[in-house]
């Protein structure tokens, strides 16, 4: 099983994003664009990543009434993103509506449907019954036709065991040994994520804020391929 690296391009401006993307592509093949960067510069940064030959993980964590989320998922699909997030807590009706709308938009535009992954419990949060909560949300998401979930490495093996190897698990909260923990709580190293069966690891600050982002990315890639 292969674990792929997604770099979270959490910067404030298009200029900074371009600099980071230019340094990291083509070695890094998937960039995550989240609310910080997308709010600042919108679809332009999505197109920039695509022009550099990389794929976009649009992480806007949609959570609203089913109709609104469905329209947002269709709009994200038309941008040609590779993967997008929505909140599992939005419920099965919301998840199903998004999946359907993304499918229809992809068909109408003759493009591939993006992968839809549902956020379970944020890796910056913790609670006593976190594993049970993550698993319940993952079950509901899987039953609603989405492609996978975002969860911490701690729940990854359990999700794979319960929902099967095809159900994708995207794991943020990744910290190479010795890196700063920042606001993350449920963290793991890239190698631990690979061992747990994570399909995609999301790494932000340990690469983006490193003195040499390209070297930091190389080290993480080496760890998930070893
Ligand atoms: O800098 P760091 O590696 O902590 O960045 C993690 C990225 O993953 C951030 O962009 C954050 O929004 C995102 N994320 C997360 N936990 C989730 C879902 C997404 O940390 N459950």
XYZ file of C-alpha atoms and ligand atoms in Angstrom:
247
model
C 0.000 0.000 0.000
C 1.307 3.418 -0.962
C 1.184 6.526 1.199
C 1.239 9.815 -0.690
C 2.346 13.224 0.538
C 0.056 16.262 0.450
C 1.660 19.574 1.379
C -0.681 22.045 3.089
C 0.031 25.372 1.425
C -1.029 27.411 4.459
C 0.283 30.865 3.552
C -1.361 34.290 3.310
C -0.803 35.454 -0.243
C -0.637 34.222 -3.818
C 2.962 35.424 -3.972
C 3.999 33.270 -1.024
C 1.999 30.326 -2.390
C 3.701 30.562 -5.797
C 7.105 30.642 -4.141
C 6.303 27.533 -2.060
C 4.757 25.652 -5.002
C 7.669 26.522 -7.307
C 10.117 25.200 -4.721
C 8.227 21.966 -4.094
C 6.702 20.909 -7.456
C 7.189 18.541 -9.200
C 8.545 16.471 -6.300
C 5.362 17.256 -4.353
C 2.418 16.193 -6.498
C -0.536 17.301 -4.354
C -1.025 20.667 -2.632
C -3.715 21.332 -0.085
C -5.399 24.702 -0.415
C -7.353 25.543 2.715
C -9.489 28.376 4.008
C -6.535 30.683 4.747
C -5.192 30.776 1.196
C -8.478 30.279 -0.681
C -10.109 33.167 1.194
C -7.197 35.373 0.194
C -6.860 34.488 -3.474
C -9.620 32.105 -4.574
C -9.539 29.921 -7.701
C -6.420 31.644 -9.063
C -4.206 29.633 -6.752
C -5.990 26.409 -7.748
C -5.174 27.140 -11.382
C -1.580 27.968 -10.489
C -1.055 24.559 -8.871
C -2.673 22.862 -11.871
C -0.464 24.783 -14.331
C 2.560 23.499 -12.429
C 1.349 19.961 -13.135
C 0.296 19.226 -9.555
C -3.089 18.301 -8.104
C -5.242 20.264 -5.672
C -6.793 19.059 -2.449
C -9.376 21.756 -1.731
C -9.819 21.741 2.040
C -12.734 24.089 2.716
C -14.476 21.655 5.087
C -17.985 22.303 3.780
C -20.636 22.098 6.511
C -24.054 23.591 5.745
C -27.533 22.572 4.611
C -27.464 19.828 1.941
C -28.443 22.142 -0.941
C -25.654 24.643 -0.193
C -22.992 21.972 0.251
C -24.124 20.238 -2.949
C -23.714 23.510 -4.880
C -20.294 24.105 -3.309
C -19.186 20.559 -4.173
C -20.302 21.093 -7.775
C -18.360 24.377 -7.936
C -15.237 22.687 -6.548
C -15.649 19.909 -9.109
C -15.760 22.462 -11.941
C -12.436 23.853 -10.666
C -10.947 20.464 -11.489
C -9.708 19.679 -8.000
C -8.485 16.197 -7.176
C -9.970 15.957 -3.685
C -12.162 18.044 -1.366
C -13.328 17.987 2.249
C -16.684 18.288 3.927
C -17.635 17.712 7.558
C -18.917 14.250 8.438
C -20.915 15.966 11.206
C -23.079 17.570 8.497
C -24.920 14.248 8.333
C -25.701 11.582 5.728
C -28.141 13.724 3.729
C -25.548 16.477 3.303
C -22.813 13.996 2.351
C -25.017 12.195 -0.164
C -26.138 15.470 -1.756
C -22.509 16.551 -2.174
C -21.473 13.218 -3.675
C -24.348 13.320 -6.143
C -23.732 16.951 -7.151
C -20.010 16.330 -7.640
C -20.812 13.318 -9.822
C -23.256 15.291 -11.953
C -20.909 18.266 -12.354
C -18.073 15.957 -13.371
C -20.261 14.245 -15.949
C -21.577 17.523 -17.378
C -18.051 18.890 -17.743
C -16.537 15.587 -18.890
C -13.991 15.607 -16.096
C -13.082 13.186 -13.345
C -15.120 13.440 -10.162
C -12.982 14.660 -7.266
C -12.536 12.415 -4.250
C -14.785 13.482 -1.389
C -13.359 13.011 2.084
C -15.256 13.706 5.281
C -13.586 15.344 8.272
C -14.197 13.335 11.450
C -12.620 14.843 14.598
C -9.976 17.510 14.046
C -6.469 16.430 14.993
C -6.155 19.578 17.131
C -8.998 18.273 19.313
C -9.137 15.452 21.763
C -11.850 13.893 23.957
C -12.122 10.698 26.046
C -14.088 8.683 23.472
C -12.330 10.039 20.413
C -11.790 6.656 18.700
C -15.452 5.679 19.001
C -16.558 9.093 17.713
C -14.195 8.991 14.754
C -15.308 5.479 13.860
C -19.012 6.343 14.109
C -18.522 9.371 11.835
C -16.422 7.303 9.409
C -19.142 4.595 9.257
C -21.814 7.166 8.537
C -19.609 8.823 5.888
C -18.891 5.503 4.218
C -22.606 4.683 4.125
C -23.266 8.050 2.470
C -21.081 7.304 -0.530
C -18.050 9.488 0.135
C -14.601 8.159 -0.722
C -12.929 8.408 2.653
C -12.295 10.399 5.793
C -9.815 12.733 7.396
C -8.710 11.310 10.750
C -5.612 11.046 12.887
C -3.052 8.254 12.498
C -4.274 6.888 15.846
C -7.592 5.841 14.268
C -6.280 4.947 10.822
C -5.775 1.192 11.284
C -9.144 0.841 13.026
C -10.947 2.619 10.169
C -9.221 0.439 7.568
C -10.082 -2.680 9.559
C -13.723 -1.717 9.960
C -14.470 -0.157 6.574
C -12.055 -1.941 4.267
C -8.812 -1.026 2.509
C -10.518 0.898 -0.311
C -12.035 3.490 2.013
C -9.464 6.300 1.984
C -7.908 7.692 5.133
C -6.221 11.099 4.946
C -4.128 11.899 8.004
C -3.032 15.377 9.119
C -1.285 15.963 12.439
C 1.978 14.657 10.999
C 5.186 15.680 12.704
C 8.607 14.304 11.722
C 10.590 13.348 14.829
C 11.893 16.497 16.527
C 9.539 18.906 14.702
C 7.464 21.458 16.590
C 4.013 20.147 17.604
C 2.293 23.580 17.175
C -1.464 23.377 17.930
C -1.798 19.723 16.899
C -2.604 17.163 19.605
C -3.009 13.703 18.074
C 0.240 13.545 16.141
C 2.379 10.853 14.490
C 5.495 10.656 12.332
C 5.311 10.034 8.563
C 6.620 6.481 9.101
C 3.962 5.741 11.731
C 1.294 7.028 9.323
C 2.557 4.691 6.606
C 2.602 1.743 9.006
C -0.977 2.525 10.062
C -2.089 2.355 6.414
C -2.698 6.064 5.740
C -3.368 6.739 2.042
C -2.408 10.414 2.203
C -0.475 12.320 4.846
C -1.032 16.069 5.115
C 2.019 18.039 6.189
C 1.927 21.805 6.569
C 4.213 23.784 8.819
C 6.997 21.170 9.115
C 7.564 21.689 5.357
C 6.150 25.126 4.513
C 7.795 26.883 7.480
C 11.087 24.940 7.295
C 14.279 26.874 6.495
C 14.627 24.622 3.417
C 11.126 23.396 2.415
C 12.435 21.234 -0.446
C 14.824 19.373 1.881
C 12.062 18.949 4.475
C 9.744 17.498 1.783
C 12.492 15.142 0.576
C 12.987 13.843 4.127
C 9.249 13.180 4.568
C 9.024 11.461 1.159
C 11.966 9.257 2.089
C 10.248 8.273 5.330
C 6.972 7.243 3.648
C 8.760 5.306 0.928
C 11.214 3.497 3.205
O 0.869 22.713 9.744
P 0.174 21.401 9.943
O 0.972 20.220 9.444
O -0.344 21.217 11.360
O -1.105 21.512 8.984
C -2.129 20.566 8.971
C -3.127 20.946 7.943
O -4.154 19.960 7.930
C -3.835 22.288 8.217
O -4.027 22.895 6.948
C -5.161 21.912 8.821
O -6.188 22.790 8.438
C -5.426 20.543 8.208
N -6.254 19.636 8.974
C -5.947 19.212 10.257
N -6.779 18.362 10.922
C -7.879 17.900 10.331
C -8.189 18.321 9.028
C -7.340 19.180 8.371
O -4.915 19.600 10.795
N -8.635 17.004 10.943
